[in-house]
PDB file of C-alpha atoms in Angstrom:
ATOM      1  CA  TYR A   2      19.936   0.314  -7.010  1.00  0.00           C
ATOM      2  CA  ASP A   3      16.069   1.122  -6.066  1.00  0.00           C
ATOM      3  CA  THR A   4      13.608  -1.299  -7.463  1.00  0.00           C
ATOM      4  CA  LEU A   5      10.144  -0.783  -7.692  1.00  0.00           C
ATOM      5  CA  ASN A   6       8.253  -3.723  -8.399  1.00  0.00           C
ATOM      6  CA  ILE A   7       4.258  -3.944  -9.089  1.00  0.00           C
ATOM      7  CA  VAL A   8       2.594  -7.231  -8.498  1.00  0.00           C
ATOM      8  CA  ALA A   9      -0.967  -8.317  -8.431  1.00  0.00           C
ATOM      9  CA  TYR A  10      -2.404 -10.675  -5.918  1.00  0.00           C
ATOM     10  CA  GLN A  11      -5.837 -12.074  -5.857  1.00  0.00           C
ATOM     11  CA  ASP A  12      -7.653 -14.948  -3.664  1.00  0.00           C
ATOM     12  CA  GLY A  13      -9.030 -18.598  -5.501  1.00  0.00           C
ATOM     13  CA  LYS A  14     -10.375 -21.190  -4.462  1.00  0.00           C
ATOM     14  CA  GLU A  15      -7.237 -23.178  -5.009  1.00  0.00           C
ATOM     15  CA  GLY A  16      -5.301 -20.503  -3.363  1.00  0.00           C
ATOM     16  CA  CYS A  17      -3.531 -17.196  -3.510  1.00  0.00           C
ATOM     17  CA  GLU A  18      -2.211 -16.154  -7.425  1.00  0.00           C
ATOM     18  CA  ILE A  19       0.651 -13.448  -7.637  1.00  0.00           C
ATOM     19  CA  LYS A  20       1.037 -11.864 -11.064  1.00  0.00           C
ATOM     20  CA  PRO A  21       4.137  -9.863 -11.696  1.00  0.00           C
ATOM     21  CA  LEU A  22       2.775  -6.419 -13.584  1.00  0.00           C
ATOM     22  CA  SER A  23       5.988  -4.410 -14.194  1.00  0.00           C
ATOM     23  CA  SER A  24       9.439  -4.705 -12.944  1.00  0.00           C
ATOM     24  CA  ASP A  25      12.011  -1.472 -13.075  1.00  0.00           C
ATOM     25  CA  ILE A  26      15.105  -0.623 -11.527  1.00  0.00           C
ATOM     26  CA  PHE A  27      15.947   3.411 -10.243  1.00  0.00           C
ATOM     27  CA  ALA A  28      19.294   4.409 -10.737  1.00  0.00           C
ATOM     28  CA  GLU A  29      19.332   8.331  -9.919  1.00  0.00           C
ATOM     29  CA  ASP A  30      22.139   9.042 -11.735  1.00  0.00           C
ATOM     30  CA  LYS A  31      21.005   7.538 -14.830  1.00  0.00           C
ATOM     31  CA  GLU A  32      16.937   7.958 -14.764  1.00  0.00           C
ATOM     32  CA  LEU A  33      15.411  11.307 -16.217  1.00  0.00           C
ATOM     33  CA  ASP A  34      12.065  10.923 -14.018  1.00  0.00           C
ATOM     34  CA  THR A  35      12.026  10.450 -10.214  1.00  0.00           C
ATOM     35  CA  LEU A  36      10.681   6.849  -8.919  1.00  0.00           C
ATOM     36  CA  TYR A  37       7.811   8.842  -7.263  1.00  0.00           C
ATOM     37  CA  GLN A  38       6.906   9.837 -11.621  1.00  0.00           C
ATOM     38  CA  ILE A  39       8.025   6.082 -12.773  1.00  0.00           C
ATOM     39  CA  THR A  40       5.509   4.999  -9.829  1.00  0.00           C
ATOM     40  CA  GLU A  41       2.959   7.453 -11.349  1.00  0.00           C
ATOM     41  CA  ASP A  42       3.228   6.254 -14.790  1.00  0.00           C
ATOM     42  CA  ARG A  43       3.174   2.793 -13.902  1.00  0.00           C
ATOM     43  CA  LEU A  44      -0.119   3.061 -12.152  1.00  0.00           C
ATOM     44  CA  VAL A  45      -1.367   4.807 -15.261  1.00  0.00           C
ATOM     45  CA  GLU A  46      -0.543   2.194 -17.389  1.00  0.00           C
ATOM     46  CA  ILE A  47      -2.492  -0.460 -15.123  1.00  0.00           C
ATOM     47  CA  THR A  48      -5.535   1.403 -14.686  1.00  0.00           C
ATOM     48  CA  ILE A  49      -6.079   1.515 -18.909  1.00  0.00           C
ATOM     49  CA  ALA A  50      -5.198  -1.860 -19.012  1.00  0.00           C
ATOM     50  CA  SER A  51      -7.069  -3.161 -16.028  1.00  0.00           C
ATOM     51  CA  GLY A  52     -10.544  -1.116 -16.699  1.00  0.00           C
ATOM     52  CA  ASN A  53      -9.239   0.418 -13.366  1.00  0.00           C
ATOM     53  CA  LYS A  54     -10.079  -2.388 -10.972  1.00  0.00           C
ATOM     54  CA  GLY A  55      -8.290  -3.607  -7.958  1.00  0.00           C
ATOM     55  CA  VAL A  56      -7.400  -2.162  -5.255  1.00  0.00           C
ATOM     56  CA  CYS A  57      -3.908  -0.358  -4.877  1.00  0.00           C
ATOM     57  CA  VAL A  58      -1.920  -1.197  -1.744  1.00  0.00           C
ATOM     58  CA  PHE A  59       0.961   1.456  -0.607  1.00  0.00           C
ATOM     59  CA  ASP A  60       3.457   0.681   2.593  1.00  0.00           C
ATOM     60  CA  ARG A  61       3.729   4.174   4.555  1.00  0.00           C
ATOM     61  CA  GLY A  62       7.214   5.486   2.092  1.00  0.00           C
ATOM     62  CA  TYR A  63       3.887   6.388  -0.106  1.00  0.00           C
ATOM     63  CA  ASP A  64       2.517   8.301   2.454  1.00  0.00           C
ATOM     64  CA  LYS A  65       3.031  11.727   0.442  1.00  0.00           C
ATOM     65  CA  ARG A  66       0.675  14.737   0.077  1.00  0.00           C
ATOM     66  CA  GLU A  67       0.763  14.040  -3.980  1.00  0.00           C
ATOM     67  CA  LEU A  68       0.111  10.280  -4.441  1.00  0.00           C
ATOM     68  CA  PHE A  69      -3.437  11.432  -2.443  1.00  0.00           C
ATOM     69  CA  SER A  70      -3.738  14.261  -5.159  1.00  0.00           C
ATOM     70  CA  PHE A  71      -2.904  11.829  -8.135  1.00  0.00           C
ATOM     71  CA  LEU A  72      -4.739   8.703  -6.497  1.00  0.00           C
ATOM     72  CA  ASN A  73      -7.769  10.968  -6.193  1.00  0.00           C
ATOM     73  CA  GLN A  74      -7.982  12.402  -9.376  1.00  0.00           C
ATOM     74  CA  ASN A  75      -7.862   9.251 -11.012  1.00  0.00           C
ATOM     75  CA  SER A  76     -10.579   7.924  -9.157  1.00  0.00           C
ATOM     76  CA  MET A  77      -8.548   4.824  -7.755  1.00  0.00           C
ATOM     77  CA  ASN A  78      -9.485   2.099  -5.016  1.00  0.00           C
ATOM     78  CA  TYR A  79      -6.554   2.727  -2.536  1.00  0.00           C
ATOM     79  CA  ILE A  80      -5.552   1.739   1.113  1.00  0.00           C
ATOM     80  CA  ILE A  81      -2.137   3.637   2.372  1.00  0.00           C
ATOM     81  CA  ARG A  82       0.301   2.468   5.489  1.00  0.00           C
ATOM     82  CA  SER A  83       0.163   5.854   7.467  1.00  0.00           C
ATOM     83  CA  VAL A  84       2.770   7.677   8.906  1.00  0.00           C
ATOM     84  CA  GLY A  85       1.483   8.885  11.853  1.00  0.00           C
ATOM     85  CA  ALA A  86       2.683  12.305  11.592  1.00  0.00           C
ATOM     86  CA  ARG A  87       0.972  14.460   8.980  1.00  0.00           C
ATOM     87  CA  GLY A  88      -1.688  16.924  10.078  1.00  0.00           C
ATOM     88  CA  LEU A  89      -5.150  16.460   8.991  1.00  0.00           C
ATOM     89  CA  ILE A  90      -8.476  18.075   9.053  1.00  0.00           C
ATOM     90  CA  THR A  91     -11.531  17.578  10.484  1.00  0.00           C
ATOM     91  CA  GLY A  92     -14.842  19.935  11.420  1.00  0.00           C
ATOM     92  CA  GLY A  93     -12.839  22.580   9.078  1.00  0.00           C
ATOM     93  CA  ILE A  94     -10.095  22.313  11.432  1.00  0.00           C
ATOM     94  CA  GLU A  95      -6.105  21.189  10.742  1.00  0.00           C
ATOM     95  CA  GLN A  96      -5.004  19.123  14.048  1.00  0.00           C
ATOM     96  CA  PRO A  97      -2.293  16.861  14.621  1.00  0.00           C
ATOM     97  CA  PHE A  98      -2.755  13.456  13.973  1.00  0.00           C
ATOM     98  CA  LEU A  99      -2.480  11.446  16.432  1.00  0.00           C
ATOM     99  CA  GLU A 100      -5.322  14.018  18.287  1.00  0.00           C
ATOM    100  CA  VAL A 101      -7.921  13.133  15.784  1.00  0.00           C
ATOM    101  CA  ALA A 102      -6.738   9.479  15.909  1.00  0.00           C
ATOM    102  CA  LYS A 103      -7.572   9.100  19.727  1.00  0.00           C
ATOM    103  CA  SER A 104     -10.828  10.751  18.864  1.00  0.00           C
ATOM    104  CA  VAL A 105     -11.161   7.514  16.673  1.00  0.00           C
ATOM    105  CA  LYS A 106     -13.653   5.473  18.570  1.00  0.00           C
ATOM    106  CA  LEU A 107     -12.782   1.346  18.235  1.00  0.00           C
ATOM    107  CA  GLY A 108     -16.144   0.062  18.266  1.00  0.00           C
ATOM    108  CA  GLN A 109     -15.731  -2.601  15.689  1.00  0.00           C
ATOM    109  CA  GLU A 110     -14.008  -6.058  15.918  1.00  0.00           C
ATOM    110  CA  TYR A 111     -11.185  -7.762  13.403  1.00  0.00           C
ATOM    111  CA  LYS A 112     -10.719 -11.165  14.113  1.00  0.00           C
ATOM    112  CA  LEU A 113      -7.075 -12.645  13.062  1.00  0.00           C
ATOM    113  CA  LYS A 114      -6.412 -16.272  12.112  1.00  0.00           C
ATOM    114  CA  LYS A 115      -3.800 -16.730  15.164  1.00  0.00           C
ATOM    115  CA  ASP A 116      -5.831 -17.778  18.175  1.00  0.00           C
ATOM    116  CA  GLY A 117      -7.281 -15.278  20.814  1.00  0.00           C
ATOM    117  CA  GLN A 118      -5.669 -11.953  18.684  1.00  0.00           C
ATOM    118  CA  SER A 119      -7.810  -9.595  16.962  1.00  0.00           C
ATOM    119  CA  LEU A 120      -7.732  -6.123  15.880  1.00  0.00           C
ATOM    120  CA  ARG A 121     -10.287  -3.346  17.556  1.00  0.00           C
ATOM    121  CA  CYS A 122     -11.362  -0.951  14.856  1.00  0.00           C
ATOM    122  CA  GLY A 123     -13.243   2.147  14.217  1.00  0.00           C
ATOM    123  CA  ILE A 124     -13.647   4.754  11.146  1.00  0.00           C
ATOM    124  CA  LYS A 125     -13.131   8.532  10.333  1.00  0.00           C
ATOM    125  CA  ARG A 126     -13.907  10.756   7.340  1.00  0.00           C
ATOM    126  CA  VAL A 127     -10.853  13.450   6.882  1.00  0.00           C
ATOM    127  CA  SER A 128      -9.274  15.762   5.306  1.00  0.00           C
ATOM    128  CA  ILE A 129      -5.440  15.711   3.538  1.00  0.00           C
ATOM    129  CA  ARG A 130      -4.388  19.355   3.371  1.00  0.00           C
ATOM    130  CA  LEU A 131      -2.709  19.314  -0.911  1.00  0.00           C
ATOM    131  CA  ASN A 132      -0.584  22.759  -0.399  1.00  0.00           C
ATOM    132  CA  PRO A 133       2.745  22.129   1.212  1.00  0.00           C
ATOM    133  CA  HIS A 134       2.436  24.692   3.897  1.00  0.00           C
ATOM    134  CA  PRO A 135      -0.541  25.674   5.756  1.00  0.00           C
ATOM    135  CA  VAL A 136      -2.715  28.060   3.803  1.00  0.00           C
ATOM    136  CA  LYS A 137      -5.893  29.846   4.899  1.00  0.00           C
ATOM    137  CA  HIS A 138      -7.563  28.121   1.711  1.00  0.00           C
ATOM    138  CA  PRO A 139      -6.078  25.452   1.578  1.00  0.00           C
ATOM    139  CA  GLU A 140      -6.643  22.398  -1.972  1.00  0.00           C
ATOM    140  CA  THR A 141      -7.534  19.326   0.363  1.00  0.00           C
ATOM    141  CA  VAL A 142      -8.837  15.539  -0.707  1.00  0.00           C
ATOM    142  CA  ASP A 143     -11.277  13.577   1.492  1.00  0.00           C
ATOM    143  CA  THR A 144     -10.412   9.853   2.841  1.00  0.00           C
ATOM    144  CA  TRP A 145     -11.165   7.708   4.962  1.00  0.00           C
ATOM    145  CA  LEU A 146      -9.255   7.091   8.198  1.00  0.00           C
ATOM    146  CA  VAL A 147      -8.759   3.465   9.785  1.00  0.00           C
ATOM    147  CA  VAL A 148      -7.742   3.100  13.104  1.00  0.00           C
ATOM    148  CA  ALA A 149      -6.513  -0.247  14.343  1.00  0.00           C
ATOM    149  CA  ARG A 150      -5.050  -1.453  17.632  1.00  0.00           C
ATOM    150  CA  TYR A 151      -3.698  -5.404  18.063  1.00  0.00           C
ATOM    151  CA  SER A 152      -5.479  -6.978  20.906  1.00  0.00           C
ATOM    152  CA  THR A 153      -5.116 -10.906  22.627  1.00  0.00           C
ATOM    153  CA  SER A 154      -7.741 -10.312  25.097  1.00  0.00           C
ATOM    154  CA  LYS A 155     -10.439  -7.269  26.962  1.00  0.00           C
ATOM    155  CA  THR A 156      -7.030  -6.327  29.209  1.00  0.00           C
ATOM    156  CA  GLU A 157      -4.310  -6.963  26.807  1.00  0.00           C
ATOM    157  CA  LYS A 158      -3.378  -4.425  24.163  1.00  0.00           C
ATOM    158  CA  GLY A 159      -0.786  -4.190  21.708  1.00  0.00           C
ATOM    159  CA  GLY A 160       0.588  -1.387  19.074  1.00  0.00           C
ATOM    160  CA  PHE A 161      -1.366   0.784  16.566  1.00  0.00           C
ATOM    161  CA  LEU A 162      -2.130   0.200  13.106  1.00  0.00           C
ATOM    162  CA  TYR A 163      -3.183   3.502  11.160  1.00  0.00           C
ATOM    163  CA  LEU A 164      -4.542   2.903   7.420  1.00  0.00           C
ATOM    164  CA  PHE A 165      -5.694   6.080   4.548  1.00  0.00           C
ATOM    165  CA  CYS A 166      -8.237   4.649   2.030  1.00  0.00           C
ATOM    166  CA  ASP A 167     -11.107   5.091  -0.097  1.00  0.00           C
ATOM    167  CA  PHE A 168     -12.963   2.798  -2.994  1.00  0.00           C
ATOM    168  CA  PRO A 169     -14.830   5.096  -4.970  1.00  0.00           C
ATOM    169  CA  GLY A 170     -15.619   2.528  -7.506  1.00  0.00           C
ATOM    170  CA  GLN A 171     -17.309   0.751  -4.461  1.00  0.00           C
ATOM    171  CA  PRO A 172     -19.525   3.908  -3.481  1.00  0.00           C
ATOM    172  CA  ASP A 173     -22.290   2.279  -1.518  1.00  0.00           C
ATOM    173  CA  LEU A 174     -20.290   0.498   1.602  1.00  0.00           C
ATOM    174  CA  SER A 175     -21.049   0.553   4.596  1.00  0.00           C
ATOM    175  CA  SER A 176     -18.014   1.845   7.387  1.00  0.00           C
ATOM    176  CA  GLN A 177     -17.656  -1.096   8.612  1.00  0.00           C
ATOM    177  CA  GLU A 178     -17.531  -2.625   5.152  1.00  0.00           C
ATOM    178  CA  ILE A 179     -14.955  -0.481   4.390  1.00  0.00           C
ATOM    179  CA  VAL A 180     -12.877  -0.853   7.542  1.00  0.00           C
ATOM    180  CA  THR A 181     -13.063  -4.728   6.938  1.00  0.00           C
ATOM    181  CA  LYS A 182     -11.895  -4.376   3.361  1.00  0.00           C
ATOM    182  CA  ALA A 183      -8.883  -2.052   4.370  1.00  0.00           C
ATOM    183  CA  LEU A 184      -7.548  -4.789   6.967  1.00  0.00           C
ATOM    184  CA  LYS A 185      -8.283  -7.530   4.832  1.00  0.00           C
ATOM    185  CA  MET A 186      -6.495  -6.208   1.562  1.00  0.00           C
ATOM    186  CA  TYR A 187      -3.996  -4.765   3.694  1.00  0.00           C
ATOM    187  CA  ARG A 188      -2.844  -8.046   5.191  1.00  0.00           C
ATOM    188  CA  MET A 189      -2.676  -9.475   1.688  1.00  0.00           C
ATOM    189  CA  ARG A 190       0.361  -7.490   0.862  1.00  0.00           C
ATOM    190  CA  TRP A 191       2.340  -9.125   3.950  1.00  0.00           C
ATOM    191  CA  LYS A 192       2.340 -12.017   0.864  1.00  0.00           C
ATOM    192  CA  ILE A 193       3.990  -9.770  -1.832  1.00  0.00           C
ATOM    193  CA  GLU A 194       6.746  -9.356   1.207  1.00  0.00           C
ATOM    194  CA  GLU A 195       7.520 -13.201   1.531  1.00  0.00           C
ATOM    195  CA  VAL A 196       8.129 -13.339  -2.155  1.00  0.00           C
ATOM    196  CA  HIS A 197      10.657 -10.682  -2.147  1.00  0.00           C
ATOM    197  CA  ARG A 198      12.297 -12.255   1.204  1.00  0.00           C
ATOM    198  CA  HIS A 199      12.069 -14.964  -0.841  1.00  0.00           C
ATOM    199  CA  LEU A 200      14.137 -13.782  -3.534  1.00  0.00           C
ATOM    200  CA  LYS A 201      16.437 -12.301  -1.458  1.00  0.00           C
ATOM    201  CA  GLN A 202      17.335 -15.180   0.903  1.00  0.00           C
ATOM    202  CA  SER A 203      17.557 -18.142  -1.242  1.00  0.00           C
ATOM    203  CA  TYR A 204      18.574 -17.160  -4.857  1.00  0.00           C
ATOM    204  CA  GLY A 205      20.399 -13.773  -3.746  1.00  0.00           C
ATOM    205  CA  TRP A 206      18.525 -11.181  -5.167  1.00  0.00           C
ATOM    206  CA  GLU A 207      21.029  -8.775  -3.937  1.00  0.00           C
ATOM    207  CA  LYS A 208      23.836 -10.164  -4.010  1.00  0.00           C
ATOM    208  CA  ILE A 209      23.505 -10.503  -7.912  1.00  0.00           C
ATOM    209  CA  GLN A 210      26.507  -8.942 -10.476  1.00  0.00           C
ATOM    210  CA  LEU A 211      26.524  -7.397 -13.760  1.00  0.00           C
ATOM    211  CA  THR A 212      27.939  -5.220 -15.523  1.00  0.00           C
ATOM    212  CA  SER A 213      25.419  -3.511 -17.595  1.00  0.00           C
ATOM    213  CA  TYR A 214      22.586  -1.000 -16.230  1.00  0.00           C
ATOM    214  CA  MET A 215      20.436  -2.492 -18.769  1.00  0.00           C
ATOM    215  CA  ARG A 216      21.281  -6.105 -18.404  1.00  0.00           C
ATOM    216  CA  LEU A 217      20.647  -5.720 -14.822  1.00  0.00           C
ATOM    217  CA  GLN A 218      17.328  -4.106 -15.650  1.00  0.00           C
ATOM    218  CA  ASN A 219      16.530  -7.607 -18.081  1.00  0.00           C
ATOM    219  CA  MET A 220      17.494  -9.766 -15.380  1.00  0.00           C
ATOM    220  CA  ASN A 221      15.614  -8.434 -12.787  1.00  0.00           C
ATOM    221  CA  GLN A 222      12.486  -8.615 -15.200  1.00  0.00           C
ATOM    222  CA  VAL A 223      12.989 -12.088 -15.584  1.00  0.00           C
ATOM    223  CA  PHE A 224      13.524 -12.928 -12.453  1.00  0.00           C
ATOM    224  CA  LEU A 225      10.490 -11.712 -11.290  1.00  0.00           C
ATOM    225  CA  LEU A 226       8.592 -13.285 -13.897  1.00  0.00           C
ATOM    226  CA  THR A 227      10.324 -16.376 -13.009  1.00  0.00           C
ATOM    227  CA  MET A 228       9.555 -16.756  -9.939  1.00  0.00           C
ATOM    228  CA  CYS A 229       5.059 -15.988  -9.852  1.00  0.00           C
ATOM    229  CA  TYR A 230       5.531 -18.355 -12.675  1.00  0.00           C
ATOM    230  CA  LEU A 231       6.685 -21.232 -10.017  1.00  0.00           C
ATOM    231  CA  TYR A 232       4.607 -19.798  -7.523  1.00  0.00           C
ATOM    232  CA  SER A 233       1.866 -20.751  -9.769  1.00  0.00           C
ATOM    233  CA  LEU A 234       2.675 -24.049 -10.489  1.00  0.00           C
ATOM    234  CA  LYS A 235       2.877 -24.605  -6.672  1.00  0.00           C
ATOM    235  CA  ARG A 236      -0.466 -23.490  -6.770  1.00  0.00           C
TER     236      ARG A 236
END
């Protein structure tokens, strides 16, 4: 089974708060919809309930043309980690991803909590082709490409981080504010990863066996609700 958990993360004066929004277990032989369709349905429900507030953060598995189109149509704020493989359109010409990424000047600095570590950052407005194959006049969606490189000093440089993002709910953000917001919020995602690692290592999440698919689905939802409640008590 694939597990689709959507969790809200929010900073506060007393620490971070983690709220479960939805939890689904997906089995291809038992579901009529695909995992991606279920994701879209959940995002629509969350958008309506929240008044389209907040920012949706996705890992590399969601770097898909369909998702960019969906988010753009619904005017949703988003951050998606790029796989660094697709072509990007700049100046009306589609170019390989790395060529466009290399053209981004890393003139900004985002300091990390670890001593001496930071990210050298830059940003560029690009377009993504929505058509699955190159065509003369493709349908496109505009987005920001944030390029960041880890650095420990002026001479030592580490790997790259690529993010696509757009914040239509905050149209007045400067390019520097967009970079800062994208990096800060993407790093928040690791708090949710820590929760899932805790579930797996301390409670044997992946070892639980039930004889009914519906029982497994219900158990999974109650498990996530319970753990997020326990985290709220600790906070």
